[in-house]
Each structure stands twice: as C-alpha cells, then as structure tokens.
Amino acid sequence: MRLEGKVAAITGAGSGMGRAAALRFAQEGAVVVVVDIDGPAAQAVRDEVAAAGGRAMAVRADVAQASDVKGMVDAAESTFGGLDILYNNAGYWRYAIDGYEPGVTDGPSPLLTEDIWETTINVSLKGTYLGARYGIPALRRRGGGSIINCSSVAAFRVGHGASDAYTAAKGGVVALTRSLAVEHGPEGIRVNCIVPGPIETPLVDRIPPEAREAFGANVPLGRWGRPEDIANMALFLASSESAYCTGQMFVVDGGYLAL
C-alpha cells in the first residue's frame, strides 16, 4: 500500500474532492483525519472509511479560524501519534457555495462586497496558510512529510470574469505553495499544489446550467472531471512516488488551460 503507516489530515473532506481523497488515501493504508466545517458530513465520511475497513476520525473545523486548525493538528497527533500528510483542500467560491443571486457577486470589484472578499480569502488562502502554520511543526516532528494545497485553473485563466476574490485567493495559494516549498525543503517537507479544472461535485449543482455548459465546452477531453481524478493526483503527491517533487503546480483539467 502506498500510504501504509501514514497519517493524513484532509480539509474540506465532507464532500466532493476531499471526500474522494479521504476514501482513496484510506484505501492505500493511510489513517485519515476527516476535517470539515460541516461536522455531520465529516462524520459520515469517517463512517464510510471505517465501513471499507480503514481507520479515520472526524474533526469539525473552520479552516479560517486558527484555533480550529490548531485543534485539527493536535487531534491528529494525540489520537494517531503524528501527522505525515496535510491536504489543504477546503476552499470557497461564492457561486458554488451559495448559488447565484441577483446583485450578489464575486466580481467585478466595484460590485464585490467586503464580506464576500473576506470570506473567500479567509477560507481559500488564509486557511491554507493556517494549515501550514500549524501543520509544518507536526510534519517536522515526523522527520518530514507532504503538504498538498489546492488552487484552481482560475488562477491562470480568467475564463468568465466575475470572480475577482476567487482568482485572487487561488493565485495566492500558488505563490504561497512555492514560498513554503523553498523554505521547508531542507527539512524534508514537500509542498505542492493541485490545480483542478471543472470538477463534478455536489456544489456545482448550484451553478446555472448555461454556465456549466460553457465550462464543459472549453475542455478538450469533452467532460467535467470527477473527484476521483483529483484524488488520484493527491495520492501521487502524498506518496513517496513524488519524492523529488516540490514547489510545483499539478494541473488536472482535461486540457482546459491548453486552449
């Protein structure tokens, strides 16, 4: 098994890409800390892992709150003896989380409220920083490990506009990934970033059909990605197979950025 004996914490693991990663990591032998702001959702995924024969615990945490993130890491160490893998998967895109609402937007900036800006930055970028702040000392205590961050193709291609906060947050995740990789490489801590394209998750049901069709039309492989596509990349980055990879962006987008 590729993650035998490893302890992995995955944020935003109550559904979608995070859930798929939790199940995949457990399948490969990892003990999984299932983290989500939705406590019952985290518990449900924990139960799925257990039903499949894996080991996991559920932690309710808001990644924008330092005390919650510290508590997540403390729980991993106190329950399972340490932390080897941190997958900062949690993020916030106003349209996918709350749906489209007339007059409420993620951009352009003259229409973007401070509340939406702050929520987007706090979850997607600050949450990644807090994961590193509290996760790196834990990985250091294990002699190294892997941090996997989650950006988006929106950091590289503004395909539809009206996402100023989201593109800024996800672009920041890219820069933070590179900085962390340089700082902590000498300690044996690898830091990489997955760049997903359009992925079918329960959240996309809140996006209008015309917007979904527009995304799909710009994917050379002709389909939206599946959460498992991202989970497989995360597994590679969590495992020793990526031992010489750090500070890199791994695009999983069906060819979206090639256009």
Coordinates of C-alpha atoms in Angstrom, one line a residue:
M1 CA 0.0 0.0 0.0
R2 CA 1.3 3.4 -1.0
L3 CA 0.5 5.2 2.3
E4 CA 0.8 2.4 4.8
G5 CA 1.6 3.8 8.2
K6 CA 1.0 7.4 7.3
V7 CA -1.4 9.9 9.0
A8 CA -3.2 12.3 6.7
A9 CA -5.4 15.3 7.5
I10 CA -7.7 16.4 4.7
T11 CA -9.7 19.7 5.0
G12 CA -13.0 20.1 3.2
A13 CA -13.3 16.3 3.3
G14 CA -17.0 16.2 4.0
S15 CA -17.9 16.0 0.3
G16 CA -16.6 16.3 -3.3
M17 CA -12.8 16.2 -3.9
G18 CA -12.0 16.0 -0.2
R19 CA -14.2 13.0 0.4
A20 CA -12.8 11.2 -2.6
A21 CA -9.3 11.8 -1.3
A22 CA -10.2 10.5 2.2
L23 CA -11.5 7.3 0.7
R24 CA -8.6 6.9 -1.7
F25 CA -5.9 7.6 1.0
A26 CA -7.5 5.1 3.4
Q27 CA -7.7 2.5 0.6
E28 CA -3.9 2.9 0.3
G29 CA -3.3 2.4 4.0
A30 CA -3.4 5.9 5.5
V31 CA -5.1 6.8 8.7
V32 CA -7.3 9.8 7.8
V33 CA -8.3 12.8 9.8
V34 CA -11.5 13.9 8.0
V35 CA -11.9 17.6 8.5
D36 CA -14.9 19.8 7.5
I37 CA -16.8 22.8 8.7
D38 CA -19.9 20.5 8.5
G39 CA -19.4 18.2 11.4
P40 CA -22.0 15.6 10.4
A41 CA -20.7 15.5 6.9
A42 CA -17.2 14.8 8.2
Q43 CA -18.6 12.0 10.5
A44 CA -20.4 10.5 7.5
V45 CA -17.2 10.2 5.5
R46 CA -15.4 8.9 8.6
D47 CA -18.0 6.2 8.7
E48 CA -17.5 5.4 5.0
V49 CA -13.8 4.9 5.6
A50 CA -14.5 2.6 8.6
A51 CA -17.1 0.6 6.7
A52 CA -14.5 0.0 4.0
G53 CA -12.0 -1.3 6.6
G54 CA -10.0 1.8 7.1
R55 CA -9.1 4.0 10.1
A56 CA -10.3 7.6 10.5
M57 CA -11.5 10.2 12.8
A58 CA -13.8 13.2 12.1
V59 CA -12.9 16.7 13.2
R60 CA -15.3 19.7 12.8
A61 CA -13.1 22.7 11.9
D62 CA -13.4 26.1 10.2
V63 CA -10.1 26.5 8.4
A64 CA -10.3 30.3 8.7
Q65 CA -10.1 30.0 12.5
A66 CA -6.6 29.5 13.9
S67 CA -7.9 27.7 17.0
D68 CA -9.8 25.2 14.8
V69 CA -6.8 24.4 12.6
K70 CA -4.5 24.0 15.6
G71 CA -7.1 21.7 17.1
M72 CA -7.2 19.6 14.0
V73 CA -3.4 19.1 14.1
D74 CA -3.5 18.5 17.9
A75 CA -6.2 15.8 17.3
A76 CA -4.1 14.0 14.7
E77 CA -1.1 13.9 17.0
S78 CA -2.9 13.0 20.2
T79 CA -5.0 10.3 18.5
F80 CA -2.7 8.8 15.9
G81 CA 0.7 9.9 17.1
G82 CA 1.6 12.4 14.5
L83 CA 0.9 13.9 11.0
D84 CA 2.7 13.0 7.8
I85 CA 0.4 14.4 5.1
L86 CA -1.6 17.6 5.1
Y87 CA -4.1 18.2 2.2
N88 CA -5.4 21.8 2.3
N89 CA -8.4 21.1 0.1
A90 CA -11.0 23.4 1.7
G91 CA -12.0 26.4 -0.4
Y92 CA -14.8 28.9 -1.0
W93 CA -16.2 30.0 -4.3
R94 CA -19.3 32.2 -3.7
Y95 CA -21.3 30.8 -6.7
A96 CA -20.7 27.2 -5.9
I97 CA -21.3 27.5 -2.1
D98 CA -24.3 29.9 -2.1
G99 CA -25.6 29.8 -5.7
Y100 CA -26.2 32.7 -8.0
E101 CA -28.2 35.5 -6.5
P102 CA -29.0 38.7 -8.4
G103 CA -26.9 41.6 -7.2
V104 CA -24.6 39.4 -5.1
T105 CA -21.3 38.7 -6.9
D106 CA -17.6 37.7 -6.7
G107 CA -16.7 40.5 -9.1
P108 CA -16.1 42.8 -10.9
S109 CA -14.6 44.5 -7.9
P110 CA -17.0 47.6 -7.9
L111 CA -19.8 45.2 -7.2
L112 CA -17.8 42.9 -4.9
T113 CA -18.7 43.3 -1.2
E114 CA -16.1 43.2 1.5
D115 CA -17.9 40.3 3.2
I116 CA -17.6 38.1 0.1
W117 CA -14.0 39.2 -0.5
E118 CA -13.0 38.4 3.1
T119 CA -14.8 35.0 3.3
T120 CA -13.2 33.9 0.0
I121 CA -9.7 35.0 1.1
N122 CA -10.1 33.7 4.6
V123 CA -11.2 30.2 3.6
S124 CA -9.1 29.6 0.5
L125 CA -5.9 31.5 1.2
K126 CA -5.8 32.1 5.0
G127 CA -6.9 28.6 5.6
T128 CA -4.0 27.3 3.5
Y129 CA -1.6 29.5 5.5
L130 CA -3.0 28.3 8.8
G131 CA -2.7 24.7 7.7
A132 CA 1.0 25.3 7.0
R133 CA 1.5 27.3 10.2
Y134 CA 0.2 24.5 12.5
G135 CA 0.9 21.5 10.2
I136 CA 4.6 22.1 9.5
P137 CA 5.8 21.7 13.1
A138 CA 3.9 18.4 13.2
L139 CA 5.4 17.2 10.0
R140 CA 8.8 18.3 11.2
R141 CA 8.4 16.2 14.3
R142 CA 7.9 13.2 12.0
G143 CA 11.1 14.0 10.1
G144 CA 9.3 15.5 7.0
G145 CA 6.2 14.9 5.0
S146 CA 3.9 16.2 2.3
I147 CA 1.7 19.3 2.1
I148 CA -0.8 19.4 -0.8
N149 CA -2.5 22.7 -1.5
C150 CA -5.5 23.3 -3.8
S151 CA -5.6 26.1 -6.3
S152 CA -7.7 26.4 -9.5
V153 CA -7.4 27.0 -13.2
A154 CA -9.0 30.3 -12.3
A155 CA -5.5 31.4 -11.0
F156 CA -4.1 31.1 -14.5
R157 CA -7.1 31.8 -16.8
V158 CA -9.9 34.1 -16.1
G159 CA -12.4 32.4 -18.4
H160 CA -15.6 34.1 -17.4
G161 CA -14.9 37.0 -15.2
A162 CA -16.9 38.0 -12.1
S163 CA -14.6 36.0 -9.8
D164 CA -12.2 38.6 -8.5
A165 CA -12.0 37.3 -5.0
Y166 CA -11.7 33.7 -6.1
T167 CA -9.0 34.3 -8.6
A168 CA -7.0 36.4 -6.1
A169 CA -7.3 33.7 -3.4
K170 CA -6.3 30.8 -5.7
G171 CA -3.4 32.8 -7.2
G172 CA -2.2 33.5 -3.7
V173 CA -2.3 29.7 -3.0
V174 CA 0.1 29.2 -5.9
A175 CA 2.6 31.8 -4.6
L176 CA 2.3 30.5 -1.1
T177 CA 3.0 27.0 -2.3
R178 CA 6.2 28.0 -3.9
S179 CA 7.4 30.0 -0.9
L180 CA 6.7 27.2 1.5
A181 CA 8.5 24.7 -0.7
V182 CA 11.6 26.8 -0.8
E183 CA 11.5 27.5 3.0
H184 CA 10.9 23.9 4.2
G185 CA 12.5 21.7 1.5
P186 CA 15.7 21.4 3.6
E187 CA 13.6 19.9 6.4
G188 CA 12.2 17.1 4.1
I189 CA 8.8 18.8 3.8
R190 CA 7.5 18.8 0.3
V191 CA 4.8 21.4 -0.7
N192 CA 2.9 21.0 -4.0
C193 CA -0.3 22.3 -5.4
I194 CA -3.1 20.7 -7.4
V195 CA -4.8 22.9 -10.0
P196 CA -8.2 21.4 -10.7
G197 CA -10.3 22.3 -13.7
P198 CA -14.1 21.9 -13.8
I199 CA -14.9 19.0 -11.4
E200 CA -18.3 17.4 -10.9
T201 CA -19.1 17.8 -7.2
P202 CA -22.4 18.3 -5.4
L203 CA -21.6 22.0 -5.2
V204 CA -21.8 22.5 -9.0
D205 CA -25.5 21.7 -8.9
R206 CA -25.9 25.3 -7.7
I207 CA -24.3 26.7 -10.8
P208 CA -26.7 27.6 -13.6
P209 CA -26.8 25.0 -16.5
E210 CA -25.7 27.5 -19.0
A211 CA -22.5 28.3 -17.0
R212 CA -21.8 24.6 -16.6
E213 CA -22.2 24.0 -20.3
A214 CA -19.8 26.9 -21.1
F215 CA -17.1 25.3 -18.9
G216 CA -17.6 21.9 -20.5
A217 CA -17.3 23.4 -24.0
N218 CA -13.8 24.5 -23.1
V219 CA -12.5 21.1 -22.0
P220 CA -10.7 19.3 -24.8
L221 CA -11.4 15.9 -23.2
G222 CA -15.1 16.7 -23.5
R223 CA -16.2 16.2 -20.0
W224 CA -16.0 17.6 -16.5
G225 CA -13.6 15.9 -14.2
R226 CA -14.5 13.6 -11.4
P227 CA -13.5 14.0 -7.7
E228 CA -11.5 10.7 -8.2
D229 CA -9.4 12.4 -10.8
I230 CA -8.2 14.9 -8.2
A231 CA -7.9 12.2 -5.5
N232 CA -5.5 10.2 -7.7
M233 CA -3.2 13.2 -8.2
A234 CA -3.4 13.9 -4.4
L235 CA -2.4 10.3 -3.7
F236 CA 0.6 10.6 -6.0
L237 CA 1.7 13.8 -4.2
A238 CA 1.2 12.3 -0.8
S239 CA 3.2 9.2 -1.6
S240 CA 6.9 8.5 -2.0
E241 CA 6.4 8.3 -5.8
S242 CA 6.6 12.1 -5.8
A243 CA 9.7 12.2 -3.5
Y244 CA 11.6 14.6 -5.8
C245 CA 8.6 17.0 -6.5
T246 CA 8.2 20.2 -4.5
G247 CA 7.1 23.7 -5.3
Q248 CA 5.1 22.5 -8.3
M249 CA 1.6 23.0 -9.7
F250 CA 0.0 19.8 -11.0
V251 CA -2.8 20.7 -13.4
V252 CA -5.8 18.3 -13.6
D253 CA -8.1 20.0 -16.0
G254 CA -8.9 17.8 -19.0
G255 CA -6.9 20.2 -21.2
Y256 CA -8.7 23.4 -20.2
L257 CA -5.6 25.5 -19.8
A258 CA -4.2 24.3 -23.1
L259 CA -6.8 26.3 -25.1

